[in-house]
CSV table of C-alpha atoms in Angstrom, one decimal:
chain,number,residue,atom,x,y,z
P,30,UNK,CA,-16.6,12.0,21.7
P,31,UNK,CA,-14.6,15.2,21.9
P,32,UNK,CA,-11.7,13.6,23.6
P,33,UNK,CA,-9.4,16.7,23.0
P,34,UNK,CA,-9.3,19.6,25.3
P,35,UNK,CA,-10.2,22.9,23.7
P,36,UNK,CA,-7.2,25.0,23.3
P,37,UNK,CA,-8.6,28.4,24.3
P,38,UNK,CA,-10.2,26.8,27.2
P,39,UNK,CA,-13.8,26.2,28.0
P,40,UNK,CA,-15.2,28.9,26.2
P,41,UNK,CA,-14.2,27.5,22.8
P,42,UNK,CA,-15.9,24.1,21.2
P,43,UNK,CA,-16.7,25.3,17.8
P,44,UNK,CA,-15.4,27.9,15.7
P,45,UNK,CA,-18.5,30.0,16.1
P,46,UNK,CA,-17.9,30.4,19.6
P,47,UNK,CA,-14.8,32.6,18.8
P,48,UNK,CA,-17.3,35.1,17.4
P,49,UNK,CA,-19.4,34.5,20.3
P,50,UNK,CA,-16.9,35.8,22.5
P,51,UNK,CA,-16.3,38.8,20.2
P,52,UNK,CA,-19.6,40.1,21.1
P,53,UNK,CA,-19.5,44.0,22.1
P,54,UNK,CA,-15.6,43.8,21.3
P,55,UNK,CA,-14.2,45.4,18.0
P,56,UNK,CA,-13.3,43.1,15.3
P,57,UNK,CA,-11.5,42.7,12.1
P,58,UNK,CA,-13.5,41.4,9.3
P,59,UNK,CA,-11.9,40.3,5.9
P,60,UNK,CA,-14.5,40.2,3.1
P,61,UNK,CA,-14.5,39.1,-0.5
P,62,UNK,CA,-13.5,41.8,-3.1
P,63,UNK,CA,-10.8,43.2,-1.0
P,64,UNK,CA,-12.6,44.9,1.7
P,65,UNK,CA,-11.7,45.1,5.5
P,66,UNK,CA,-14.2,46.0,8.2
P,67,UNK,CA,-13.4,47.2,11.8
P,68,UNK,CA,-15.8,47.6,13.9
P,69,UNK,CA,-17.8,46.7,17.1
P,70,UNK,CA,-19.8,43.3,16.9
P,71,UNK,CA,-23.3,43.8,17.8
P,72,UNK,CA,-24.8,40.7,16.6
P,73,UNK,CA,-24.5,37.7,14.1
P,74,UNK,CA,-25.9,34.4,13.3
P,75,UNK,CA,-24.7,31.0,12.2
P,76,UNK,CA,-24.4,32.6,8.4
P,77,UNK,CA,-21.9,34.9,9.5
P,78,UNK,CA,-24.6,37.6,9.1
P,79,UNK,CA,-23.4,40.3,11.1
P,80,UNK,CA,-24.3,43.8,12.6
P,81,UNK,CA,-21.2,45.9,13.4
P,82,UNK,CA,-21.0,49.5,15.1
P,83,UNK,CA,-18.7,52.5,14.4
P,84,UNK,CA,-17.2,50.6,11.5
P,85,UNK,CA,-14.1,51.7,9.4
P,86,UNK,CA,-14.4,50.0,6.0
P,87,UNK,CA,-11.2,49.8,3.8
P,88,UNK,CA,-11.0,49.1,0.3
P,89,UNK,CA,-8.4,48.3,-1.5
P,90,UNK,CA,-8.6,49.2,-5.3
P,91,UNK,CA,-6.2,48.3,-8.0
P,92,UNK,CA,-6.3,51.1,-11.0
P,93,UNK,CA,-4.4,49.8,-14.3
P,94,UNK,CA,-2.8,52.7,-16.3
P,95,UNK,CA,-3.8,51.9,-19.6
P,96,UNK,CA,-0.7,53.5,-21.1
P,97,UNK,CA,1.7,52.0,-19.0
P,98,UNK,CA,-0.2,48.9,-17.7
P,99,UNK,CA,1.2,50.0,-14.4
P,100,UNK,CA,-0.8,48.8,-11.5
P,101,UNK,CA,-1.5,51.5,-8.6
P,102,UNK,CA,-3.0,50.3,-5.5
P,103,UNK,CA,-4.8,52.4,-3.3
P,104,UNK,CA,-7.1,52.2,-0.6
P,105,UNK,CA,-10.5,53.9,0.1
P,106,UNK,CA,-11.6,54.1,3.7
P,107,UNK,CA,-15.0,55.2,4.7
P,108,UNK,CA,-16.9,54.9,7.9
P,109,UNK,CA,-20.6,54.0,9.1
P,110,UNK,CA,-22.2,54.3,12.1
P,111,UNK,CA,-24.0,50.9,11.9
P,112,UNK,CA,-23.6,48.2,9.1
P,113,UNK,CA,-25.5,45.2,8.1
P,114,UNK,CA,-23.1,42.7,6.7
P,115,UNK,CA,-24.3,39.7,4.9
P,116,UNK,CA,-22.4,36.6,5.8
P,117,UNK,CA,-21.6,35.1,2.3
P,118,UNK,CA,-19.0,37.8,1.9
P,119,UNK,CA,-17.1,37.3,4.8
P,120,UNK,CA,-13.6,35.3,4.8
P,121,UNK,CA,-12.2,36.0,7.8
P,122,UNK,CA,-13.0,37.1,11.7
P,123,UNK,CA,-10.6,38.2,14.0
P,124,UNK,CA,-10.5,40.4,17.4
P,125,UNK,CA,-8.1,43.1,16.4
P,126,UNK,CA,-7.0,43.8,20.0
P,127,UNK,CA,-4.9,40.5,19.8
P,128,UNK,CA,-3.9,40.9,16.4
P,129,UNK,CA,-0.1,41.9,15.8
S,25,UNK,CA,-2.2,7.4,10.9
S,26,UNK,CA,-5.4,5.7,11.6
S,27,UNK,CA,-7.8,7.9,10.5
S,28,UNK,CA,-10.8,5.9,9.3
S,29,UNK,CA,-12.9,9.0,7.8
S,30,UNK,CA,-12.3,12.6,7.4
S,31,UNK,CA,-14.0,13.7,10.7
S,32,UNK,CA,-11.5,11.2,12.6
S,33,UNK,CA,-8.6,13.1,10.2
S,34,UNK,CA,-9.6,16.4,11.3
S,35,UNK,CA,-9.9,15.8,15.0
S,36,UNK,CA,-6.6,14.3,15.0
S,37,UNK,CA,-5.3,17.8,13.5
S,38,UNK,CA,-6.7,19.7,16.4
S,39,UNK,CA,-4.0,20.9,18.1
S,40,UNK,CA,-1.7,21.0,15.5
S,41,UNK,CA,-0.3,23.2,13.1
S,42,UNK,CA,-2.0,23.5,9.9
S,43,UNK,CA,-2.3,25.4,6.5
S,44,UNK,CA,-5.7,26.5,5.4
S,45,UNK,CA,-5.5,27.3,1.7
S,46,UNK,CA,-8.4,29.2,0.2
S,47,UNK,CA,-9.7,29.1,-3.5
S,48,UNK,CA,-8.6,32.8,-3.7
S,49,UNK,CA,-4.6,31.8,-3.4
S,50,UNK,CA,-4.5,33.1,0.2
S,51,UNK,CA,-3.0,30.9,2.9
S,52,UNK,CA,-3.5,30.8,6.5
S,53,UNK,CA,-1.3,28.9,9.0
S,54,UNK,CA,-1.8,28.7,12.5
S,55,UNK,CA,-2.7,26.0,15.6
S,56,UNK,CA,-5.9,24.5,14.6
S,57,UNK,CA,-8.6,25.4,17.6
S,58,UNK,CA,-11.4,23.7,16.3
S,59,UNK,CA,-13.8,23.4,13.1
S,60,UNK,CA,-17.3,22.4,12.2
S,61,UNK,CA,-19.4,20.6,9.7
S,62,UNK,CA,-19.4,23.6,7.3
S,63,UNK,CA,-15.5,23.7,7.5
S,64,UNK,CA,-15.7,26.8,9.4
S,65,UNK,CA,-12.4,27.0,11.0
S,66,UNK,CA,-10.9,28.6,14.2
S,67,UNK,CA,-7.2,28.9,14.3
S,68,UNK,CA,-4.7,30.5,16.8
S,69,UNK,CA,-1.2,32.2,15.9
S,70,UNK,CA,-2.3,32.7,12.5
S,71,UNK,CA,-0.5,34.1,9.8
S,72,UNK,CA,-1.9,35.2,6.5
S,73,UNK,CA,0.5,34.4,3.4
S,74,UNK,CA,-0.2,35.6,0.0
S,75,UNK,CA,2.4,34.2,-2.4
S,76,UNK,CA,4.1,32.5,0.1
S,77,UNK,CA,4.8,35.8,2.2
S,78,UNK,CA,3.4,36.8,5.5
S,79,UNK,CA,1.2,39.8,4.9
S,80,UNK,CA,-0.6,39.8,8.5
S,81,UNK,CA,-0.7,38.0,11.5
S,82,UNK,CA,-3.7,37.1,13.8
S,83,UNK,CA,-4.0,36.1,17.3
S,84,UNK,CA,-7.1,33.8,16.8
S,85,UNK,CA,-9.2,33.7,13.8
S,86,UNK,CA,-12.5,32.1,12.4
S,87,UNK,CA,-12.3,31.3,8.8
S,88,UNK,CA,-15.9,31.2,7.4
S,89,UNK,CA,-16.6,27.9,5.5
S,90,UNK,CA,-17.5,28.0,2.0
S,91,UNK,CA,-14.4,29.9,1.0
S,92,UNK,CA,-12.6,26.9,-0.6
S,93,UNK,CA,-10.6,25.6,2.3
S,94,UNK,CA,-8.2,23.1,2.3
S,95,UNK,CA,-6.6,22.0,5.6
S,96,UNK,CA,-2.9,20.5,5.5
S,97,UNK,CA,-1.1,19.2,8.2
S,98,UNK,CA,2.3,21.2,8.8
S,99,UNK,CA,4.7,19.0,10.3
S,100,UNK,CA,7.8,19.4,12.3
S,101,UNK,CA,9.7,17.0,9.8
S,102,UNK,CA,8.0,17.6,6.7
S,103,UNK,CA,7.1,14.5,4.9
S,104,UNK,CA,6.9,14.0,1.1
S,105,UNK,CA,3.3,14.3,0.7
S,106,UNK,CA,3.5,17.8,2.6
S,107,UNK,CA,5.9,19.0,0.3
S,108,UNK,CA,4.3,18.0,-3.0
S,109,UNK,CA,1.2,19.9,-2.2
S,110,UNK,CA,3.1,22.7,-0.3
S,111,UNK,CA,5.3,23.1,-3.4
S,112,UNK,CA,2.5,23.3,-5.7
S,113,UNK,CA,1.1,26.6,-3.9
S,114,UNK,CA,4.4,28.2,-3.4
S,115,UNK,CA,6.0,30.8,-5.3
S,116,UNK,CA,9.5,31.5,-3.1
S,117,UNK,CA,11.2,29.7,-0.8
S,118,UNK,CA,10.5,25.8,-1.6
S,119,UNK,CA,11.7,23.8,-4.8
S,120,UNK,CA,9.2,22.8,-7.2
S,121,UNK,CA,10.1,19.4,-7.6
């Protein structure tokens, strides 16, 4: 019934295969709440719950100066040795090595 | 187009350039590699657009379903349907009529 050839070769038939191929690779994860993670993917499931190792989390915070109403964007970074990510916060997963 | 149902349609879109719109207002433009019943989507040559401007580029991306996805076909010759849909979310380069 799949009459199209998967673009990325035999490895990818469904979107989660892209995540499967990223196991033990460093990936980029975009989360709700203006959070981003970069870390090594140790495990995942169909909810996109993930265990990441050696993680750098980047949080983008917008501060509003109440006097001038100016918006100041700043980023907060922190590192975690091991992190469990609940899948419902995930927006996007990408292998960072191939990102520009 | 001869699509009878949504699966035919999304099957028809595989390998084609699409725009995936999330409810947050962020758009992802890329080649549709595959998708599943949750509307998890794999894109290639992905561009992330915020307010119509490219903010990021990724080689491959997995976009989780349940983020309010809408997929649109991006045609070489953009037809009126596409134009109207696209214009409704565009803030920069396309006319809004």
